[in-house]
Coordinates of C-alpha atoms in Angstrom, one line a residue:
Chain A
M214 CA 228.1 246.8 209.1
K215 CA 226.3 244.0 210.7
R216 CA 228.6 243.8 213.6
P217 CA 229.5 247.3 214.6
V218 CA 231.5 246.2 217.7
L219 CA 233.7 243.6 215.8
T220 CA 234.2 246.2 213.0
L221 CA 235.2 248.9 215.4
Y222 CA 237.6 246.5 217.1
C223 CA 239.2 245.5 213.7
L224 CA 239.6 249.1 212.8
L225 CA 241.3 250.0 216.2
V226 CA 243.8 247.1 215.6
Y227 CA 244.6 248.3 212.1
A228 CA 245.0 251.8 213.5
F229 CA 247.4 250.5 216.3
L230 CA 249.4 248.7 213.7
L231 CA 249.5 251.2 211.0
A232 CA 249.3 254.7 212.7
P233 CA 253.3 254.6 213.5
I234 CA 254.0 253.8 209.8
L235 CA 251.6 256.6 208.8
V236 CA 253.4 259.0 211.3
V237 CA 256.9 258.2 209.8
V238 CA 255.7 258.6 206.3
G239 CA 254.0 261.8 207.1
A240 CA 257.1 263.1 209.0
S241 CA 259.3 262.4 206.0
F242 CA 257.3 265.1 204.0
N243 CA 258.3 267.7 206.6
A244 CA 259.6 271.1 205.3
G245 CA 261.1 272.0 208.8
N246 CA 264.3 270.9 210.2
F247 CA 263.0 268.6 213.0
L248 CA 261.5 265.2 213.0
T249 CA 257.9 266.3 214.1
F250 CA 254.4 265.2 213.4
P251 CA 252.2 266.7 212.1
P252 CA 254.7 268.1 209.5
Q253 CA 255.4 271.7 209.5
G254 CA 254.8 272.4 205.7
L255 CA 255.0 269.7 203.0
S256 CA 258.3 269.3 201.1
L257 CA 260.4 266.6 199.5
R258 CA 263.6 268.2 200.6
W259 CA 264.7 265.4 203.0
Y260 CA 264.3 262.8 200.2
V261 CA 266.6 265.0 198.1
T262 CA 269.1 265.1 201.0
F263 CA 268.8 261.3 201.5
F264 CA 269.4 260.5 197.9
H265 CA 272.5 262.7 198.0
N266 CA 273.7 261.3 201.1
D267 CA 276.6 258.8 200.2
V268 CA 276.6 257.1 203.5
F269 CA 272.9 256.1 203.2
M270 CA 273.1 255.2 199.6
R271 CA 276.1 252.8 200.4
A272 CA 274.0 251.4 203.3
I273 CA 271.0 250.7 201.3
R274 CA 273.0 249.0 198.5
T275 CA 274.7 246.8 201.2
S276 CA 271.3 245.9 202.7
L277 CA 269.9 244.9 199.4
W278 CA 272.9 243.0 198.4
V279 CA 273.1 241.1 201.7
A280 CA 269.4 240.5 201.7
A281 CA 269.5 239.1 198.1
V282 CA 272.6 236.9 198.7
A283 CA 271.1 235.5 202.0
T284 CA 267.6 234.8 200.4
V285 CA 269.2 232.8 197.8
I286 CA 271.3 230.8 200.1
S287 CA 268.7 230.4 202.7
G288 CA 266.1 229.6 200.1
T289 CA 268.3 226.8 198.6
I290 CA 269.3 225.4 201.9
G291 CA 265.8 225.8 203.6
T292 CA 264.1 224.1 200.6
M293 CA 266.5 221.1 200.7
A294 CA 266.1 220.9 204.5
A295 CA 262.3 220.8 204.2
L296 CA 262.5 218.2 201.5
Y297 CA 264.6 216.0 203.8
Y298 CA 262.2 216.7 206.7
V299 CA 259.1 215.9 205.0
Q300 CA 260.2 213.0 203.0
H301 CA 263.2 211.2 204.7
A302 CA 263.7 212.2 208.2
G303 CA 261.6 209.4 209.5
R304 CA 262.0 208.9 213.2
W305 CA 264.3 212.1 213.3
K306 CA 261.6 214.3 212.0
E307 CA 260.9 216.1 215.4
A308 CA 264.7 216.6 216.0
V309 CA 265.1 218.0 212.5
R310 CA 262.3 220.4 213.1
I311 CA 263.5 221.8 216.2
A312 CA 267.1 222.0 214.9
M313 CA 265.8 224.1 212.0
L314 CA 263.6 226.3 214.1
A315 CA 266.3 226.9 216.8
P316 CA 267.4 230.3 215.4
L317 CA 264.0 231.5 216.0
L318 CA 263.7 230.2 219.6
L319 CA 267.1 231.7 220.8
P320 CA 267.4 235.3 221.5
E321 CA 269.0 236.9 218.3
V322 CA 271.7 238.7 220.3
L323 CA 273.0 235.3 221.5
T324 CA 273.1 234.0 218.1
A325 CA 275.0 237.1 217.1
I326 CA 277.6 236.9 219.8
A327 CA 278.1 233.1 219.4
L328 CA 278.5 233.7 215.6
L329 CA 281.0 236.6 216.2
F330 CA 283.3 234.3 218.5
F331 CA 283.0 231.7 215.8
V332 CA 284.0 233.8 212.7
Y333 CA 286.9 235.0 214.8
A334 CA 287.9 231.6 216.0
I335 CA 288.0 230.2 212.5
G336 CA 289.9 233.1 211.3
I337 CA 287.4 234.7 209.0
G338 CA 286.9 237.6 211.1
T339 CA 284.7 240.6 210.1
T340 CA 287.0 242.1 207.6
T341 CA 284.6 240.6 204.9
M342 CA 280.9 240.2 204.6
I343 CA 281.0 236.4 205.0
G344 CA 280.1 236.4 208.7
M345 CA 277.2 238.9 208.2
V346 CA 275.6 236.9 205.2
V347 CA 276.1 233.6 207.3
G348 CA 274.2 235.3 210.2
H349 CA 271.5 236.4 207.9
V350 CA 271.2 232.9 206.4
L351 CA 270.9 231.6 209.9
I352 CA 268.1 233.8 211.1
T353 CA 266.1 233.6 207.8
L354 CA 266.4 229.8 207.4
P355 CA 263.4 228.9 209.7
F356 CA 261.1 231.0 207.7
V357 CA 261.9 229.3 204.4
F358 CA 261.9 226.0 206.2
I359 CA 258.3 226.5 207.7
N360 CA 256.8 227.8 204.4
V361 CA 258.3 225.2 202.1
S362 CA 257.6 222.1 204.6
A363 CA 254.0 223.3 204.7
S364 CA 253.5 223.2 201.1
L365 CA 255.4 219.9 200.9
E366 CA 253.1 218.4 203.4
S367 CA 250.3 218.9 200.8
F368 CA 252.3 217.4 198.0
D369 CA 250.9 214.0 197.1
P370 CA 253.6 211.4 196.9
S371 CA 251.7 209.7 194.0
W372 CA 252.2 212.7 191.9
D373 CA 255.8 211.7 192.0
M374 CA 255.1 208.2 191.4
A375 CA 252.9 208.9 188.4
A376 CA 255.5 211.2 186.9
R377 CA 258.1 208.2 187.5
S378 CA 255.9 205.8 185.7
L379 CA 255.6 208.1 182.7
G380 CA 259.3 208.0 182.4
A381 CA 260.5 211.0 184.3
G382 CA 264.0 211.0 185.9
R383 CA 264.6 212.6 189.4
L384 CA 265.7 216.2 188.2
T385 CA 262.8 216.4 185.6
R386 CA 260.4 215.3 188.4
F387 CA 261.7 218.0 190.7
R388 CA 261.7 220.7 187.9
R389 CA 258.4 219.9 186.3
I390 CA 256.2 218.5 189.0
M391 CA 257.4 219.2 192.7
L392 CA 258.9 222.8 192.2
P393 CA 255.8 224.2 190.4
L394 CA 253.6 222.6 193.1
I395 CA 255.5 224.0 196.2
K396 CA 256.3 227.2 194.5
P397 CA 254.0 229.3 196.6
G398 CA 255.9 228.0 199.6
V399 CA 259.3 228.6 198.3
I400 CA 258.4 232.1 197.3
G401 CA 256.7 232.9 200.4
G402 CA 259.5 231.7 202.5
A403 CA 262.0 233.6 200.2
L404 CA 260.0 236.8 200.6
F405 CA 260.1 236.4 204.5
A406 CA 263.8 235.8 204.3
F407 CA 264.4 238.8 202.2
I408 CA 262.4 241.2 204.3
I409 CA 263.7 239.8 207.7
S410 CA 267.3 240.1 206.3
F411 CA 266.7 243.7 205.0
D412 CA 265.3 244.6 208.5
T413 CA 267.5 242.9 211.1
F414 CA 269.6 245.0 213.3
T415 CA 271.3 242.9 216.0
I416 CA 273.0 240.2 213.7
S417 CA 274.2 242.9 211.4
F418 CA 275.4 245.1 214.2
M419 CA 277.8 242.3 215.5
L420 CA 278.9 241.0 212.3
K421 CA 279.1 243.6 209.9
G422 CA 282.3 244.0 208.1
I423 CA 284.4 246.9 209.4
G424 CA 283.6 250.1 207.6
T425 CA 280.5 248.8 206.1
S426 CA 276.9 249.3 207.4
T427 CA 273.4 248.3 206.6
L428 CA 270.5 250.6 206.4
P429 CA 269.0 249.8 209.9
I430 CA 272.4 250.4 211.5
Q431 CA 273.3 253.5 209.6
L432 CA 269.8 255.0 210.7
F433 CA 270.4 254.2 214.2
D434 CA 273.9 255.8 213.9
Y435 CA 272.2 258.8 212.4
L436 CA 269.7 259.2 214.9
R437 CA 272.1 259.3 217.8
T438 CA 273.4 262.6 216.5
N439 CA 270.7 264.0 214.4
F440 CA 266.9 264.4 214.6
T441 CA 266.0 265.5 211.1
P442 CA 263.0 264.4 209.0
E443 CA 265.7 262.6 206.8
A444 CA 265.4 259.7 209.1
A445 CA 261.7 259.5 208.4
A446 CA 262.6 259.7 204.8
V447 CA 264.9 256.7 205.0
S448 CA 262.4 254.7 206.8
T449 CA 259.8 255.5 204.1
V450 CA 262.0 254.4 201.4
S451 CA 262.8 251.2 203.2
I452 CA 259.1 250.5 203.6
V453 CA 258.5 251.2 199.9
L454 CA 261.4 249.0 198.9
T455 CA 260.0 246.1 201.0
L456 CA 256.5 246.6 199.5
V457 CA 257.9 246.7 196.0
V458 CA 259.8 243.3 196.5
V459 CA 256.5 241.8 197.8
I460 CA 254.4 243.1 194.8
V461 CA 256.9 242.2 192.1
S462 CA 257.3 238.7 193.3
E463 CA 253.7 238.2 193.5
K464 CA 253.3 239.4 190.0
V465 CA 256.2 237.9 188.3
L466 CA 256.5 234.6 190.1
G467 CA 253.0 234.1 191.2
L468 CA 252.1 233.5 195.0
R469 CA 248.8 232.2 194.0
I470 CA 248.2 228.7 195.5
H471 CA 246.8 226.1 193.2
R472 CA 243.5 225.1 194.4
F473 CA 243.1 221.4 194.0
Chain B
M188 CA 252.5 192.8 173.8
T189 CA 254.0 191.7 176.9
E190 CA 254.1 188.5 178.9
V191 CA 254.9 189.0 182.6
S192 CA 256.2 186.2 184.8
I193 CA 256.6 186.7 188.4
E194 CA 258.9 184.1 190.1
R195 CA 259.1 183.5 193.9
L196 CA 258.6 187.3 194.5
T197 CA 259.3 188.2 198.0
K198 CA 259.1 191.5 199.9
T199 CA 260.2 191.8 203.5
F200 CA 259.9 194.8 205.8
G201 CA 262.3 194.0 208.8
S202 CA 261.1 190.5 210.0
A203 CA 257.6 191.0 208.4
R204 CA 257.1 189.2 204.9
A205 CA 254.6 191.4 203.2
V206 CA 254.8 189.4 200.1
D207 CA 256.0 185.8 200.6
G208 CA 257.4 184.0 197.4
I209 CA 254.6 184.4 195.1
S210 CA 254.7 183.2 191.5
I211 CA 252.2 184.3 188.7
R212 CA 252.6 183.9 184.8
I213 CA 250.5 186.5 183.1
A214 CA 249.8 186.0 179.5
D215 CA 250.0 188.6 176.8
G216 CA 246.9 190.7 176.8
E217 CA 245.4 189.0 179.9
F218 CA 243.5 191.0 182.6
I219 CA 244.6 189.7 186.0
S220 CA 243.3 190.9 189.3
L221 CA 245.1 190.8 192.8
L222 CA 242.2 190.4 195.1
G223 CA 242.5 190.2 198.9
P224 CA 241.9 192.0 202.1
S225 CA 244.0 195.1 203.1
G226 CA 247.4 194.2 204.2
C227 CA 247.5 191.0 202.0
G228 CA 250.4 192.2 199.9
K229 CA 248.5 193.0 196.8
T230 CA 249.5 196.7 196.5
T231 CA 253.1 195.9 197.6
T232 CA 253.2 193.2 194.7
L233 CA 251.9 195.9 192.2
K234 CA 254.4 198.4 193.5
M235 CA 257.2 195.9 192.9
I236 CA 255.9 195.2 189.3
A237 CA 255.9 199.0 188.8
G238 CA 259.4 199.6 190.3
F239 CA 258.2 201.7 193.2
E240 CA 259.2 198.9 195.8
E241 CA 262.5 197.0 195.5
A242 CA 261.9 193.2 195.4
S243 CA 263.8 191.4 198.4
E244 CA 263.9 188.1 196.4
G245 CA 262.6 186.6 193.2
A246 CA 262.2 188.0 189.6
I247 CA 259.7 189.8 187.7
R248 CA 260.2 189.2 183.9
F249 CA 258.7 191.2 181.1
D250 CA 258.9 189.1 178.0
G251 CA 261.6 186.9 179.7
K252 CA 263.8 189.9 180.7
D253 CA 264.2 190.4 184.3
V254 CA 263.4 194.0 185.3
V255 CA 263.9 193.8 189.1
N256 CA 267.0 196.1 188.7
V257 CA 265.3 198.4 186.2
P258 CA 264.2 201.7 187.8
A259 CA 260.5 202.5 187.5
E260 CA 261.0 205.3 185.1
K261 CA 262.7 202.9 182.6
R262 CA 260.2 200.1 182.8
D263 CA 257.8 201.4 180.5
I264 CA 254.7 200.9 182.5
G265 CA 251.3 202.7 182.6
M266 CA 250.1 203.3 186.2
V267 CA 246.6 204.4 187.3
F268 CA 246.4 205.4 191.1
Q269 CA 243.7 205.2 193.5
N270 CA 243.5 208.9 193.9
Y271 CA 244.2 209.5 190.0
A272 CA 247.4 211.5 190.9
L273 CA 246.8 214.0 187.9
F274 CA 249.3 216.7 187.9
P275 CA 247.0 219.7 189.3
H276 CA 249.1 222.4 187.7
M277 CA 248.7 220.9 184.2
T278 CA 245.7 220.8 181.9
V279 CA 244.3 217.5 180.6
D280 CA 246.5 218.0 177.4
Q281 CA 249.6 218.7 179.4
N282 CA 249.1 215.7 181.7
L283 CA 248.9 213.4 178.7
A284 CA 251.9 215.0 177.0
F285 CA 254.1 214.6 179.9
G286 CA 254.9 211.0 179.2
L287 CA 255.2 211.6 175.5
E288 CA 257.7 214.4 176.1
M289 CA 259.8 212.1 178.3
R290 CA 259.9 209.8 175.2
K291 CA 260.8 212.7 172.9
I292 CA 257.9 212.1 170.8
A293 CA 257.6 214.8 168.1
K294 CA 254.9 217.3 168.3
P295 CA 252.6 216.4 165.5
E296 CA 252.4 212.7 166.6
M297 CA 252.2 213.7 170.1
L298 CA 248.9 215.6 169.3
S299 CA 247.4 212.9 167.3
R300 CA 248.1 210.3 169.9
I301 CA 246.7 212.5 172.6
A302 CA 243.5 213.3 170.5
K303 CA 243.0 209.5 169.8
V304 CA 243.3 208.4 173.4
L305 CA 241.0 211.4 174.7
D306 CA 238.5 210.2 172.1
M307 CA 238.9 206.6 173.5
V308 CA 238.1 207.6 177.0
Q309 CA 235.2 209.9 175.6
L310 CA 236.8 213.1 176.8
G311 CA 237.5 214.9 173.5
G312 CA 236.9 218.5 174.0
Y313 CA 238.2 218.5 177.6
S314 CA 241.9 219.2 176.5
D315 CA 242.3 222.5 178.3
R316 CA 240.5 221.6 181.6
Y317 CA 242.4 221.4 184.8
P318 CA 242.0 218.3 186.9
N319 CA 240.0 220.3 189.5
Q320 CA 237.5 221.3 186.9
L321 CA 236.6 217.6 186.2
S322 CA 234.3 215.1 188.0
G323 CA 235.8 212.2 189.8
G324 CA 234.8 209.7 187.0
Q325 CA 236.3 212.2 184.4
Q326 CA 239.6 212.6 186.3
Q327 CA 239.6 208.7 186.5
R328 CA 239.3 208.4 182.7
V329 CA 242.2 211.3 182.2
A330 CA 244.3 209.0 184.4
L331 CA 243.6 206.0 182.3
A332 CA 244.3 208.1 179.1
R333 CA 247.5 209.3 180.6
A334 CA 248.6 205.7 181.2
L335 CA 247.7 204.4 177.9
V336 CA 248.9 207.3 175.7
I337 CA 252.5 206.1 176.1
E338 CA 251.7 202.8 174.8
P339 CA 253.3 201.1 177.8
K340 CA 254.1 197.3 177.9
I341 CA 251.7 196.7 180.8
L342 CA 248.9 198.6 182.5
L343 CA 248.9 198.6 186.3
L344 CA 245.9 199.9 188.2
D345 CA 245.9 200.3 192.0
E346 CA 242.2 200.4 193.4
P347 CA 241.2 202.8 190.7
L348 CA 237.5 202.8 191.4
A349 CA 237.8 203.0 195.2
N350 CA 237.0 206.7 195.3
L351 CA 233.8 206.7 193.0
D352 CA 230.3 206.2 194.1
A353 CA 228.6 203.0 193.5
K354 CA 226.7 203.7 190.3
L355 CA 229.8 205.3 188.6
R356 CA 232.0 202.4 189.8
E357 CA 229.8 199.8 188.0
E358 CA 230.0 201.9 184.8
M359 CA 233.6 202.2 185.0
R360 CA 234.1 198.5 185.5
V361 CA 232.6 197.8 182.2
F362 CA 234.4 200.8 180.6
I363 CA 237.8 199.8 181.8
R364 CA 237.3 196.1 180.7
D365 CA 236.1 197.0 177.3
L366 CA 238.9 199.5 176.7
Q367 CA 241.5 196.9 177.8
R368 CA 240.0 194.4 175.5
R369 CA 240.3 197.0 172.7
V370 CA 243.7 198.0 173.2
G371 CA 244.7 194.3 174.1
I372 CA 247.2 195.4 176.9
T373 CA 248.6 193.2 179.6
T374 CA 246.9 194.3 182.8
V375 CA 247.3 193.9 186.4
Y376 CA 244.4 195.2 188.6
V377 CA 244.6 195.5 192.4
T378 CA 241.4 195.5 194.4
H379 CA 239.7 194.4 197.5
D380 CA 236.2 194.2 196.0
Q381 CA 235.5 190.8 194.7
A382 CA 232.7 191.9 192.5
E383 CA 235.1 194.2 190.7
A384 CA 237.6 191.5 190.4
M385 CA 235.1 188.9 189.2
T386 CA 233.4 191.1 186.5
M387 CA 236.7 192.4 184.9
S388 CA 239.3 189.8 185.0
D389 CA 240.3 186.9 183.0
R390 CA 241.9 185.4 186.1
V391 CA 241.9 186.3 189.6
V392 CA 244.6 185.9 192.1
V393 CA 243.3 185.7 195.6
M394 CA 245.9 186.7 198.4
F395 CA 246.0 186.4 202.0
G396 CA 249.0 187.2 204.2
G397 CA 251.4 187.7 201.5
R398 CA 250.7 184.5 200.0
I399 CA 248.5 183.3 196.9
A400 CA 245.5 181.3 198.2
Q401 CA 244.1 180.6 194.7
I402 CA 244.5 181.7 191.0
G403 CA 241.8 180.9 188.7
A404 CA 239.1 182.0 186.4
P405 CA 236.4 183.9 188.3
S406 CA 233.9 181.0 188.0
D407 CA 236.4 178.9 189.5
I408 CA 237.4 181.0 192.3
Y409 CA 233.7 181.3 193.1
E410 CA 232.4 177.9 192.5
R411 CA 235.4 175.8 193.4
P412 CA 237.2 177.8 196.1
E413 CA 240.3 176.2 197.5
N414 CA 239.5 176.7 201.1
L415 CA 237.0 178.3 203.4
E416 CA 238.9 181.6 203.5
V417 CA 238.6 182.1 199.8
A418 CA 235.1 180.9 199.7
Q419 CA 234.1 183.6 202.3
F420 CA 236.2 186.4 200.8
V421 CA 234.6 185.9 197.4
G422 CA 230.9 185.8 198.5
Q423 CA 228.5 184.9 201.2
V424 CA 228.4 181.2 202.0
N425 CA 226.6 178.8 204.2
L426 CA 228.6 176.0 206.0
V427 CA 227.0 172.7 206.1
R428 CA 228.3 169.7 208.0
G429 CA 228.4 166.3 206.4
T430 CA 230.0 162.8 206.6
I431 CA 231.6 161.0 203.7
L432 CA 229.6 157.9 202.7
G433 CA 231.2 154.8 201.3
G434 CA 230.6 153.5 197.7
T435 CA 231.7 155.1 194.5
I436 CA 229.8 157.2 192.1
T437 CA 229.7 155.8 188.7
G438 CA 229.4 157.4 185.3
P439 CA 230.9 160.6 183.8
A440 CA 228.6 162.9 185.9
G441 CA 230.0 161.3 189.0
A442 CA 233.5 161.8 188.2
G443 CA 235.3 163.7 191.0
K444 CA 232.3 163.7 193.2
S445 CA 231.9 162.5 196.7
R446 CA 228.7 161.0 198.4
V447 CA 228.1 163.0 201.5
A448 CA 225.3 162.6 204.2
S449 CA 224.1 166.0 205.3
V450 CA 221.0 167.6 206.7
F451 CA 219.7 167.9 203.0
G452 CA 220.0 164.0 202.6
D453 CA 222.7 162.2 200.6
V454 CA 224.2 164.5 197.9
A455 CA 226.9 164.0 195.3
V456 CA 229.2 166.8 195.9
D457 CA 232.1 168.2 193.8
S458 CA 235.4 168.0 195.4
R459 CA 239.1 168.5 194.8
A460 CA 240.4 165.7 197.0
D461 CA 239.2 162.2 198.0
H462 CA 238.3 161.6 201.7
A463 CA 237.9 158.3 203.4
P464 CA 234.4 157.1 204.2
G465 CA 233.4 158.4 207.6
T466 CA 235.4 161.6 207.5
A467 CA 233.5 164.5 208.9
V468 CA 233.6 167.3 206.2
T469 CA 232.6 170.8 205.6
L470 CA 230.4 171.7 202.6
S471 CA 229.9 175.2 201.2
L472 CA 226.4 176.1 199.9
R473 CA 226.0 179.5 198.0
P474 CA 222.9 181.5 199.4
E475 CA 221.6 181.9 195.8
A476 CA 221.7 178.1 195.0
I477 CA 218.9 177.6 197.7
E478 CA 215.3 177.3 197.0
L479 CA 212.5 177.9 199.4
K480 CA 209.1 176.4 199.3
P481 CA 206.1 176.5 201.5
A482 CA 206.3 174.1 204.3
G483 CA 205.5 170.3 203.8
Q484 CA 207.2 170.0 200.3
G485 CA 210.0 167.9 201.2
G486 CA 213.9 169.0 201.8
A487 CA 215.1 170.3 205.2
Q488 CA 212.3 171.9 207.4
G489 CA 213.0 175.4 208.9
K490 CA 211.5 178.7 210.0
V491 CA 212.0 182.1 208.5
M492 CA 213.8 184.2 211.2
A493 CA 214.4 187.2 209.0
R494 CA 213.7 188.7 205.7
Y495 CA 215.5 191.6 204.1
Y496 CA 214.0 193.1 200.8
S497 CA 216.6 194.8 198.6
G498 CA 214.8 195.2 195.3
S499 CA 216.4 192.7 192.9
I500 CA 216.8 190.2 195.6
I501 CA 215.5 189.2 199.1
D502 CA 217.8 187.9 201.7
Y503 CA 216.3 185.4 204.2
R504 CA 217.7 184.0 207.5
I505 CA 216.5 180.5 207.9
A506 CA 216.7 178.5 211.1
L507 CA 216.6 174.9 210.4
D508 CA 214.9 172.4 212.7
S509 CA 218.4 170.7 212.8
S510 CA 219.6 174.0 214.6
E511 CA 221.8 175.3 211.6
T512 CA 221.3 178.6 210.5
L513 CA 221.2 179.4 206.5
H514 CA 221.4 182.4 204.6
V515 CA 219.3 182.4 201.4
Q516 CA 218.8 184.8 198.5
T517 CA 215.9 184.6 196.1
F518 CA 214.2 186.5 193.5
P519 CA 211.6 188.7 195.1
N520 CA 208.8 186.8 193.4
I521 CA 208.2 184.5 196.3
R522 CA 205.8 185.3 198.9
I523 CA 207.2 183.9 202.1
A524 CA 207.1 186.0 205.2
E525 CA 209.0 186.3 208.5
G526 CA 207.9 183.5 210.9
D527 CA 206.7 181.2 208.1
R528 CA 207.6 177.6 208.2
V529 CA 209.5 176.6 205.0
S530 CA 210.8 173.5 203.0
V531 CA 214.6 174.3 202.0
H532 CA 215.8 172.5 198.8
A533 CA 219.4 172.6 197.9
P534 CA 220.4 171.1 194.4
A535 CA 223.5 168.9 194.4
D536 CA 225.5 171.3 192.2
G537 CA 224.9 174.1 194.7
F538 CA 227.3 172.3 197.1
W539 CA 231.2 172.3 197.2
L540 CA 233.2 170.2 199.4
L541 CA 235.5 172.5 201.1
G542 CA 237.6 169.8 203.2
A543 CA 237.6 167.9 206.3
A544 CA 235.8 169.6 209.2
Q545 CA 238.0 171.5 211.5

């Protein structure tokens, strides 16, 4: 430890960030009836309760489903937008960037209310999940856009020209040259999109279909009337799910950046 | 085996004419360089030949067939880029295989062609390396191999040596030239380095402001430049004022020569055009054509203002008594120091008549 002050500072920052999570995880193994920390005895009973709770199970399925669909749509649109932004936007570049990042700049509750008006105005309403998926796509789009355009900025146009000179058509060039080289950006962006969609409350709260619920909303509902360690178990499971998604994508798809 | 014919090729960007109606005929197997300062239109011309830029007007024919409307990926060209543009996520082998896969070449033939070309660029055994595991010179050779392995109609090179250090650059000049001779492929080479263009090319196309200033063999461009701009671009040059004298020069040795009075006396100078007696003209005199002798040995008299030693040659700045300044290059075996008075001799064949004085 060459720099004790700096080391201490870093440890404090980590403690500040991670302590609440540790508290939640710890509380989830509570044997008692109340959400307390430190736990009163160790037990997995609240996990059992959670896995037998149909309402929570339905909510977690809905959350995963919406996050997956939103990620695919957002990943596709965001990547295409980034391509346009980096390669063709010309003097509209700044305008395109601001438009794409607008959902980040606006308070989420405004976006949610505006979308709510909109889905009713065009007659879709909230009887289906369409409105909620659109909302999730909207708020996750900037993350895909930022990540993909960052990796596109380091994509050398002469790679594309070289591939052309070797006889590759547009689709082949995209599939074999560009996509592999911007993959870290696309996957990074998609991960962000998935996690943010899985996590978001406001948009889901306004736009969720009648009778459906995502995990954060269900948890909120639950905590209004109950204060059992089941809530901590739910939170722990959702943290683990998020970690699993990150690790699996890293292993399977590869997040490593090519070093040139 | 391809002959390339470029006819009145023009490229406009808005109102600017980047390339302004140039025509070049490139013979089968010829090595042509497009030489000029940045912004002269040489790269734009190359990109039009490759198909990366659309021609605004004019024709580009490969063996008589106009390819202006053929997209780059169907033109069957091999291209080498300044920054090599190797695919960083592919090994050397995969980089080379890419073009062959596009041509649906069967695997066994693909492997034998890759092996043959890698051998040709002296990179056998590097198949499994990634580009970032290779040196600049090696990457350059892989880029060359990738362009050649598809056996294209023509080979296009865009300043391929610009990113290499001086020593390697000289090696690669010879390497590329020898390789091109062996393969016998029609080649267009873009550079702003006159030495590179001179040593490698069969013919050099000198371009300024989107137009061709001169096309010719390297010796032609160097010894008989079309104008002052060309003369100054392809090497160092001294300008000497003179006046055309009357009277004709007879005999075969005198054909095409003019008699000119100058500070070096009356000299018979090569020229492209005839000028009337009495016309004030500008002569060019290459620094390496001048001979320095100790003072009092005839010729023009002057004084050494500066001396720059650089190993294989010495550069002198000489102030003539007639107030002109000369740049002289000699072998380092003469012992003349700064401040010495000297006699300056210039042989008649060191001069070239550039044209009437401005």
